[in-house]
Amino acid sequence: MVKNSPNNIYINRELSWLQFNARVLQEASDNTVPLIERLRFLGIFSNNLDEFFKVRYATIKRIDYAGKGGKNQLGGIKASELLDVITQTVIKQQSQSLKILSDIQSHLEKENIFIINETQISKAQSTFIKNYFIQNVSPALVTIILNEDIKIPHLKDSAAYLTINMALEDNEHQYALIEISKNMDRFIVLPEQDGKSYIIMLDDLLRYCLDDIFNIFDYKSISAHMIKITRDAELDLESDLSKSFMEKISNSVKGRLDGEPVRFVYDKTIDTKTLNFLMDKMGIESTDSIIPGGRYHNRRDYMGFPSLGRQDLLYDKIVALPIKGLSLQNSIFEAIAEKDYLQYAPYQTFSYIVKFLREAALDPKVKAIKITIYRLAQVSHVASSLINAAKNGKKVTVSMEIQARFDEQANIDYAEQMQREGVNLIFGVQGLKVHSKMCVIEREENNKIKRYGFVSTGNFNESTAKIYTDYTLFTANQKILKDLNKVFSFFEVNYKIYRYKHIITSPHYTRNAFFKLIDQEISNKKKGKPAYIRLKMNSISSYKMIDKLYEASRAGVKIQMIVRGICCLVPGVKGMSENIEVLSIIDKFLEHTRLYTFCNSDNPKVYISSADFMTRNIENRVEVSCPIYDEDIKQELIDTFNICWSDNVKARILDQSQSNKYKHNNEDKVRSQFETYNYLKNKLEN
């Protein structure tokens, strides 16, 4: 067994992430989760793994290639050793996921939903499938004939392929590959029969039609097994000074397709000769993660499993709530001129952000709009509102983060569109990603400029706002907005470091500011005053931040943490972290809020933030943590944290064992995401 780190004071980041993905897999195995939702959690689990191998596994592999071992970078574990542990862990998780998939399918059959393969097709279904193949599949099919003497064509990252082995005369074999196109539906819904629903996967439809595909070959037998290759997704930026930053990123994104292989997954029933032929041709090395899998790969596609009209097998859809006192029919400027408002998506509608920007685009008094963009929706009303504002003569400045991983090309497309329409684009700060989520609007009132705006924990993305939990503060607090405006000035003039009186920013101030807040709790505890720290975030991996929390724990400060993903901190260790408790909540929505509360002698200081306690957020990104001054909003944030902390249905306890044990107790059942919705709904009625 590999130790996490020297003296086990930290949990290795990669191993902690794998335990997070194990919690996602728990949702897929949970019989209380609706059946089709369970399938979709399997898809999320698989998609997470794909990104993990493209980014984190690839990074460790590069460290290993450098020959330095990587102990200092990886928390005391050698890179080569960590690569092996990851592979073995993933093999176990993949095996578990296959058992879960089989269990889900058996339950689906009890609901008269049958996922059939090529050996289970009826005569009526055969006619439908053959027609479907001819009309929808065959014209777009990519089939590659392989030859011993010819180099294998480049295989796409994360695309699934069927490896074909045709046994010919004289013990000869002809190999081929069929690409499973991402542009085709992976699940083909067949006509209902006797009240039963039937689905066949595209893979099995192709298996059924192999004779049609390879009819020019005279083979004795034919077999098909799936493989998938995952490539290093690190962007390799060119140094050519003649090219624009957007052009460099665009070229680098295209180059990602040619990245080195880092994982090879194959159907474990494939014959050894075929497997060796493929691995040799593709240059798969022993340091790559080679994982025997099941019959089907790219199970991320289960995220899009058809609903078949079976709402009873899905989570009930919630109706996004309005915000009390804030109307979508009236002026948002007039409302927030009087007081601050908090939006908590997806419980409350994201439409307020779009309405605010559209109002700004039309209002003759609005002179300028400044906003940061990290990930936009595929069809973005945010982007269209900003373009509309530019067309109406507003000075629109957009800080667009082109290097938002895996969304680079989408952001480039929107950036080019905005540039054509007269939007002033800023592409971040050299060496730093702009991850802050904020907007400042300048409006002329009584011959003076008054600022309005919002600051958020999440991206301004209509699609993810339906499934990510995020806070957005709407405010006309001139002191906060003056600070936010300085951040935009920093984007324009990077060499000037500004001072901020209210917000906390990375990369210059976050660590020291939070250290001071933690030190104050330590001091108060030593003086016998009330002291506690309550933190909610996606991940914590910064050893410096962890050490500071350990220091507070040793001083007796009670620390409650809700961490969705990576947690390198080891809670509950006597003499180090016995005053720290950590929960993780995985449920219907993705917990994405960052909320930091410090007791401050029972006069809590509360911040919402774009930053996690990760080194990259603190040192290598532009982040903003915003104080909450409105007492009603402050109480609402404290209340929603307490609801999450009370969760005894979907909360897991994070500890040394990394066993993801559920927090079950004898208290009344509290499922925090459902209780949060009810809490906000009740506020509307009171």
XYZ file of C-alpha atoms in Angstrom, residues 114-684:
571
model
C -34.673 -3.660 -22.705
C -31.176 -2.812 -23.929
C -30.572 -5.559 -26.483
C -27.468 -6.606 -28.402
C -26.982 -7.961 -31.915
C -27.882 -11.528 -30.891
C -31.325 -10.578 -29.514
C -32.862 -8.880 -32.533
C -36.299 -9.973 -33.710
C -37.330 -10.158 -37.358
C -39.316 -6.909 -37.129
C -36.424 -5.169 -35.408
C -34.038 -6.489 -38.041
C -35.918 -4.677 -40.792
C -35.889 -1.416 -38.807
C -32.166 -1.746 -37.975
C -31.112 -2.524 -41.548
C -33.032 0.516 -42.808
C -31.607 2.681 -40.032
C -28.095 1.514 -40.909
C -28.514 2.280 -44.609
C -30.081 5.708 -44.077
C -28.311 7.057 -40.977
C -25.115 5.114 -40.304
C -23.550 3.810 -43.497
C -23.130 7.207 -45.245
C -21.094 8.586 -42.328
C -19.189 5.427 -41.441
C -15.400 5.655 -41.084
C -13.844 2.222 -41.664
C -10.052 1.792 -41.635
C -8.433 -1.302 -43.175
C -5.237 -2.237 -41.324
C -2.137 -3.776 -42.825
C 1.071 -5.133 -41.319
C 3.185 -2.941 -43.589
C 1.193 0.266 -43.281
C 1.321 2.581 -40.275
C -1.961 2.712 -38.393
C -3.849 5.968 -39.011
C -4.080 8.460 -36.162
C -6.783 7.421 -33.698
C -8.815 10.237 -32.182
C -8.602 11.063 -28.506
C -11.407 9.438 -26.482
C -13.160 8.142 -29.589
C -14.296 4.523 -29.387
C -13.374 2.081 -32.143
C -14.524 -1.415 -33.002
C -11.508 -3.585 -33.780
C -12.431 -6.048 -36.505
C -10.663 -9.395 -36.949
C -11.608 -11.316 -40.083
C -10.313 -14.886 -40.266
C -9.392 -15.612 -43.906
C -8.199 -18.728 -45.716
C -4.733 -20.199 -44.908
C -4.912 -18.976 -41.308
C -4.511 -15.350 -42.442
C -6.210 -12.443 -40.691
C -7.441 -9.101 -41.957
C -7.793 -6.370 -39.332
C -9.888 -3.211 -39.524
C -11.212 -0.412 -37.321
C -14.660 1.162 -37.288
C -14.920 4.554 -35.623
C -17.949 5.054 -33.356
C -18.902 8.536 -34.474
C -19.655 11.136 -31.811
C -22.086 12.734 -34.244
C -24.436 9.742 -34.258
C -26.845 8.785 -31.521
C -25.210 6.152 -29.345
C -28.602 4.777 -28.304
C -31.079 3.835 -31.030
C -34.653 3.556 -29.793
C -36.420 0.705 -31.605
C -40.179 0.515 -32.195
C -42.152 -0.559 -29.128
C -43.468 -4.120 -29.036
C -46.275 -5.245 -26.729
C -45.788 -2.196 -24.487
C -42.067 -2.851 -24.153
C -39.326 -0.368 -25.023
C -36.202 -1.588 -26.809
C -32.875 0.161 -27.242
C -29.811 -1.016 -29.112
C -26.427 0.650 -28.838
C -24.789 1.897 -32.018
C -21.892 -0.493 -31.324
C -24.203 -3.515 -31.460
C -26.050 -2.183 -34.479
C -22.654 -2.113 -36.247
C -21.904 -5.648 -35.079
C -25.227 -6.755 -36.542
C -24.346 -5.116 -39.857
C -20.742 -6.352 -40.186
C -21.637 -8.477 -43.199
C -22.965 -5.364 -44.947
C -19.835 -3.374 -44.128
C -17.254 -6.011 -45.124
C -19.115 -7.889 -47.866
C -16.162 -7.532 -50.270
C -14.026 -9.785 -48.050
C -14.280 -13.573 -48.192
C -13.867 -14.436 -44.517
C -14.658 -17.573 -42.541
C -15.492 -15.702 -39.342
C -15.551 -12.131 -38.082
C -15.357 -10.607 -34.603
C -15.573 -7.080 -33.203
C -14.121 -5.757 -29.931
C -14.061 -2.198 -28.692
C -10.964 -0.144 -27.857
C -10.428 3.463 -26.775
C -7.317 5.599 -26.482
C -6.980 8.716 -24.286
C -4.367 11.341 -25.125
C -2.464 13.989 -23.187
C -4.596 17.174 -23.264
C -1.893 19.649 -22.248
C -1.853 22.665 -24.562
C 1.495 23.327 -26.222
C 1.529 27.046 -27.011
C 3.662 28.256 -29.883
C 6.273 30.973 -29.377
C 5.698 32.548 -32.796
C 5.344 36.279 -32.057
C 3.631 36.920 -35.387
C 0.572 34.941 -34.334
C -2.241 36.262 -32.147
C -2.981 34.680 -28.782
C -6.291 33.333 -30.120
C -4.512 31.796 -33.096
C -1.953 30.114 -30.844
C -4.649 28.661 -28.603
C -6.670 27.494 -31.603
C -3.643 25.747 -33.115
C -2.813 24.212 -29.751
C -6.345 22.863 -29.327
C -6.025 21.189 -32.739
C -2.623 19.846 -31.677
C -4.230 18.269 -28.629
C -5.691 15.672 -31.005
C -2.124 14.442 -31.594
C -1.179 14.278 -27.908
C 0.746 11.308 -26.554
C -1.429 8.328 -25.507
C -1.849 7.979 -21.737
C -4.604 5.351 -21.419
C -5.640 2.387 -23.510
C -8.919 0.618 -22.675
C -9.876 -2.616 -24.408
C -12.548 -5.294 -24.307
C -11.004 -7.977 -22.106
C -12.465 -10.728 -24.323
C -10.329 -9.659 -27.291
C -7.849 -12.324 -28.469
C -4.187 -11.805 -27.546
C -2.919 -11.725 -31.125
C -5.259 -8.896 -32.107
C -4.498 -6.962 -28.927
C -0.737 -7.196 -29.400
C -1.048 -6.193 -33.049
C -2.978 -3.060 -32.089
C -0.757 -2.051 -29.180
C 2.343 -2.424 -31.297
C 0.844 -0.410 -34.139
C -0.394 2.365 -31.817
C 2.828 2.660 -29.837
C 1.207 1.872 -26.487
C 3.932 1.727 -23.834
C 4.198 0.065 -20.441
C 3.940 3.469 -18.726
C 0.532 4.041 -20.292
C -2.472 3.009 -18.255
C -3.622 -0.221 -19.921
C -7.059 -1.142 -18.654
C -9.062 -4.255 -19.547
C -12.698 -3.244 -19.752
C -16.062 -4.527 -20.790
C -17.799 -4.830 -24.112
C -18.647 -1.101 -24.288
C -16.474 1.995 -23.798
C -17.249 5.715 -23.813
C -19.873 5.141 -21.168
C -19.895 8.907 -20.758
C -22.578 8.708 -23.452
C -24.940 7.386 -20.781
C -25.250 11.020 -19.656
C -27.499 11.350 -22.708
C -29.464 8.129 -22.259
C -32.965 8.648 -23.740
C -35.730 9.312 -21.236
C -38.306 7.299 -23.262
C -41.007 9.516 -21.784
C -40.526 7.794 -18.429
C -40.593 10.738 -16.022
C -41.080 8.216 -13.200
C -37.516 7.012 -13.816
C -36.057 10.530 -13.609
C -35.696 13.116 -10.884
C -38.682 15.410 -10.645
C -37.947 18.662 -12.412
C -37.905 21.654 -10.114
C -39.466 24.953 -11.048
C -36.745 27.546 -10.552
C -37.926 30.026 -7.938
C -38.077 33.809 -8.188
C -36.106 35.982 -5.775
C -38.284 37.789 -3.272
C -38.331 41.493 -4.059
C -36.585 41.147 -7.420
C -38.867 41.133 -10.447
C -38.150 40.032 -14.002
C -40.865 42.437 -15.174
C -39.471 45.568 -13.516
C -36.107 47.325 -13.470
C -33.367 45.374 -11.721
C -31.306 48.545 -11.455
C -34.022 50.222 -9.394
C -34.309 47.187 -7.121
C -30.627 46.726 -6.347
C -30.167 50.477 -5.906
C -32.149 49.944 -2.699
C -30.554 46.722 -1.419
C -28.404 43.723 -2.342
C -29.990 40.523 -3.644
C -28.674 36.957 -3.732
C -29.431 34.443 -6.480
C -28.907 30.774 -5.633
C -28.999 28.706 -8.839
C -30.477 26.293 -9.808
C -33.003 26.693 -6.988
C -33.620 30.248 -8.186
C -33.783 31.201 -11.836
C -30.643 32.239 -13.713
C -32.844 34.589 -15.760
C -32.014 37.503 -13.453
C -28.469 37.675 -14.835
C -29.696 37.716 -18.441
C -32.423 40.254 -17.594
C -29.857 42.495 -15.879
C -27.557 42.442 -18.923
C -30.422 42.981 -21.354
C -31.659 45.927 -19.319
C -28.142 47.362 -19.374
C -27.966 46.861 -23.155
C -31.124 48.959 -23.677
C -30.813 51.581 -20.932
C -29.648 54.927 -22.435
C -28.089 55.836 -19.081
C -25.733 52.831 -19.146
C -22.378 53.859 -20.571
C -20.166 50.809 -19.984
C -20.344 47.096 -19.189
C -17.368 45.078 -17.966
C -17.607 41.328 -17.427
C -15.422 38.245 -17.061
C -16.264 35.155 -19.113
C -14.920 31.678 -18.355
C -17.330 29.146 -19.878
C -20.308 30.184 -21.993
C -23.317 28.070 -22.892
C -23.416 26.690 -26.433
C -26.263 29.106 -27.133
C -25.511 32.018 -24.832
C -28.034 34.751 -24.035
C -25.270 36.359 -21.988
C -23.125 36.730 -25.106
C -26.041 37.991 -27.224
C -26.894 40.597 -24.548
C -23.320 41.889 -24.580
C -23.298 42.083 -28.377
C -26.636 43.890 -28.247
C -25.149 46.401 -25.814
C -22.192 47.047 -28.117
C -24.558 47.623 -31.039
C -26.385 50.179 -28.888
C -23.208 52.157 -28.403
C -22.221 50.948 -24.934
C -18.553 50.437 -24.209
C -18.492 46.693 -23.598
C -15.317 45.121 -22.204
C -15.128 41.339 -21.906
C -12.274 39.535 -20.186
C -12.486 36.218 -22.032
C -10.544 33.246 -20.662
C -9.527 31.457 -23.842
C -7.735 28.706 -21.885
C -10.827 27.347 -20.069
C -9.927 23.684 -20.418
C -11.933 21.764 -23.046
C -13.985 24.905 -23.795
C -11.182 26.721 -25.612
C -12.641 26.410 -29.103
C -16.148 27.440 -28.008
C -14.719 30.526 -26.292
C -12.625 31.365 -29.369
C -15.743 31.186 -31.558
C -17.642 33.561 -29.264
C -14.618 35.849 -28.936
C -14.361 36.217 -32.713
C -18.083 36.949 -32.933
C -17.851 39.595 -30.201
C -14.846 41.239 -31.832
C -16.750 41.568 -35.100
C -19.564 43.342 -33.243
C -17.303 45.887 -31.552
C -16.852 44.337 -28.113
C -13.501 45.181 -26.496
C -11.888 41.835 -25.663
C -9.154 41.258 -23.100
C -7.509 37.839 -23.107
C -6.639 37.613 -19.441
C -3.243 38.177 -17.906
C -0.026 36.559 -19.076
C 0.722 33.519 -16.917
C -2.623 33.684 -15.117
C -6.059 32.279 -15.871
C -8.919 34.682 -15.174
C -11.322 32.566 -13.145
C -13.153 35.357 -11.296
C -16.877 35.753 -12.006
C -17.939 39.385 -11.968
C -19.624 42.206 -13.830
C -19.507 45.988 -13.362
C -21.954 48.321 -15.102
C -21.458 52.082 -15.203
C -24.631 54.173 -15.354
C -24.929 57.945 -15.553
C -27.212 59.335 -12.857
C -27.463 63.063 -12.006
C -24.368 63.782 -14.092
C -22.345 61.253 -12.114
C -21.335 57.661 -12.798
C -22.913 55.113 -10.478
C -21.866 51.475 -10.604
C -24.053 48.379 -10.476
C -22.968 44.789 -10.833
C -22.783 41.218 -9.697
C -20.175 38.781 -8.440
C -20.596 35.022 -8.491
C -19.180 31.643 -7.540
C -20.046 30.164 -10.947
C -19.820 30.695 -14.680
C -22.356 32.841 -16.490
C -23.658 29.810 -18.344
C -27.371 29.147 -18.772
C -26.875 25.408 -19.320
C -24.725 24.608 -16.274
C -26.852 26.961 -14.136
C -29.562 24.290 -14.291
C -27.370 21.671 -12.612
C -24.571 23.571 -10.779
C -25.308 25.191 -7.426
C -23.899 28.728 -7.390
C -24.359 32.019 -5.562
C -24.559 35.366 -7.374
C -24.667 38.655 -5.462
C -26.377 41.596 -7.183
C -25.190 44.837 -5.639
C -24.967 48.599 -5.966
C -22.510 48.807 -3.068
C -20.118 51.398 -4.463
C -17.239 50.300 -2.245
C -17.339 46.696 -3.482
C -17.862 47.791 -7.083
C -14.943 50.215 -6.889
C -12.743 47.268 -5.907
C -14.147 45.095 -8.699
C -13.461 47.882 -11.170
C -9.821 47.882 -10.070
C -9.588 44.224 -11.105
C -10.666 45.200 -14.622
C -8.009 47.928 -14.539
C -5.487 45.240 -13.618
C -6.523 43.296 -16.735
C -5.682 46.375 -18.822
C -2.425 47.262 -17.037
C -0.922 44.073 -15.609
C 2.184 45.620 -14.107
C 0.210 47.759 -11.655
C -0.776 45.947 -8.453
C -3.851 47.489 -6.866
C -4.889 47.477 -3.224
C -8.403 46.462 -2.320
C -10.324 47.530 0.770
C -13.147 44.994 0.590
C -12.712 42.118 -1.867
C -9.968 39.494 -1.627
C -8.138 38.746 -4.868
C -5.726 36.176 -6.244
C -2.912 35.933 -7.034
C -1.693 38.755 -4.781
C -3.778 38.668 -1.621
C -5.881 35.520 -1.158
C -3.526 33.421 0.945
C -2.494 36.227 3.293
C -6.054 37.504 3.666
C -7.421 34.090 4.619
C -4.421 33.469 6.883
C -5.317 36.668 8.772
C -8.941 35.558 9.097
C -7.807 32.157 10.425
C -5.280 33.816 12.763
C -8.076 35.961 14.180
C -10.061 32.829 15.035
C -6.971 31.306 16.676
C -6.444 34.478 18.701
C -10.089 34.637 19.747
C -10.036 30.998 20.818
C -6.971 31.594 22.983
C -8.748 34.571 24.587
C -11.785 32.443 25.389
C -13.968 34.113 22.780
C -16.277 32.256 20.378
C -14.321 30.890 17.429
C -15.158 28.676 14.458
C -14.489 28.358 10.733
C -17.004 27.011 8.192
C -15.862 26.432 4.642
C -17.632 25.119 1.555
C -15.646 24.524 -1.623
C -15.010 22.206 -4.538
C -11.470 21.204 -3.605
C -8.638 21.783 -1.158
C -5.122 20.789 -2.192
C -2.901 23.718 -1.159
C -0.574 22.353 1.526
C -0.023 25.866 2.892
C -3.755 26.393 3.405
C -4.063 22.909 4.907
C -1.199 23.563 7.325
C -2.895 26.779 8.464
C -6.136 24.937 9.137
C -4.169 22.292 11.069
C -2.721 25.125 13.142
C -6.217 26.423 13.908
C -7.367 22.927 14.826
C -4.472 22.484 17.249
C -5.483 25.794 18.858
C -8.962 24.368 19.446
C -10.867 26.174 16.675
C -13.771 24.038 15.461
C -13.691 23.755 11.681
C -16.532 22.412 9.553
C -15.791 21.840 5.875
C -17.953 20.719 2.973
C -15.707 19.651 0.079
C -17.219 18.133 -3.038
C -14.084 16.882 -4.758
C -10.389 16.725 -3.912
C -9.543 16.900 -0.223
C -5.830 16.556 0.563
C -6.487 17.557 4.179
C -6.689 14.633 6.634
C -9.394 15.385 9.226
C -9.849 13.957 12.710
C -6.210 13.146 13.523
C -5.350 13.672 17.192
C -2.796 16.398 17.735
C -3.164 17.650 14.172
C -6.734 17.915 12.949
C -9.037 16.519 15.625
C -11.161 19.688 15.479
C -11.727 19.441 11.733
C -14.725 17.627 10.242
C -15.199 17.249 6.500
C -18.300 16.201 4.566
C -18.832 15.717 0.841
C -22.257 15.936 -0.794
C -22.974 14.264 -4.136
C -26.591 14.421 -5.269
C -28.906 15.574 -8.034
C -27.063 18.870 -8.546
C -23.320 19.510 -8.718
C -22.262 21.379 -5.559
C -20.236 24.300 -6.922
C -20.594 27.109 -4.365
C -17.599 28.466 -2.493
C -18.618 29.943 0.841
C -16.215 30.980 3.606
C -17.462 31.949 7.075
C -15.418 33.067 10.076
C -16.997 33.465 13.535
C -15.346 36.824 14.315
C -16.584 36.786 17.940
C -20.158 35.969 16.862
C -20.210 38.751 14.259
C -19.579 36.467 11.273
C -17.472 37.500 8.312
C -18.924 35.791 5.256
C -17.452 35.587 1.740
C -18.618 34.045 -1.514
C -15.756 33.211 -3.846
C -14.663 31.956 -7.250
C -11.588 30.382 -5.612
C -11.066 26.961 -4.104
C -8.229 26.320 -1.645
C -5.987 24.993 -4.408
C -2.525 26.286 -5.293
C -3.658 27.142 -8.819
C -6.569 29.266 -7.507
C -4.402 31.076 -5.001
C -1.196 31.609 -6.995
C -1.913 31.119 -10.706
C -5.351 32.610 -11.324
C -7.234 35.857 -10.984
C -9.920 35.108 -8.398
C -12.300 37.235 -6.343
C -13.756 36.577 -2.896
C -16.515 39.040 -2.071
C -17.649 40.002 1.457
C -21.341 39.897 2.269
C -22.490 43.027 4.107
C -26.273 42.655 3.863
C -27.360 40.976 7.109
C -30.348 39.169 5.561
C -28.183 37.673 2.817
C -25.489 36.795 5.329
C -28.050 34.886 7.388
C -29.368 33.125 4.288
C -25.856 31.924 3.448
C -25.310 30.725 7.007
C -28.668 28.938 6.914
C -27.952 27.161 3.633
C -24.554 26.029 4.919
C -26.232 24.636 8.040
C -28.760 22.778 5.887
C -25.890 21.170 3.973
C -24.094 20.317 7.210
C -27.254 18.621 8.507
C -27.483 16.355 5.447
C -27.698 12.732 6.567
C -28.870 11.242 3.271
C -26.341 12.283 0.616
C -23.432 13.505 2.762
C -20.317 11.339 3.012
C -17.727 11.595 5.762
C -14.207 12.300 4.527
C -11.516 10.898 6.803
C -8.236 8.987 6.827
C -9.865 5.778 5.619
C -11.151 7.392 2.379
C -14.020 4.917 2.526
C -16.745 7.454 1.598
C -18.952 6.318 4.466
C -22.386 7.934 4.462
C -23.258 10.260 7.334
C -26.249 8.345 8.631
C -27.674 9.059 12.085
C -30.886 8.863 14.081
C -31.921 12.441 13.312
C -34.803 13.288 10.997
C -33.803 12.732 7.378
C -32.285 15.828 5.759
C -31.465 15.745 2.057
C -29.846 19.138 1.768
C -30.537 19.942 -1.882
C -34.238 19.259 -1.442
C -34.314 21.080 1.904
C -32.537 24.097 0.411
C -35.203 24.388 -2.271
C -37.934 24.193 0.369
C -36.124 26.770 2.513
C -36.011 29.271 -0.363
C -39.599 28.493 -1.334
C -40.757 29.138 2.230
C -38.956 32.488 2.246
C -41.146 33.571 -0.662
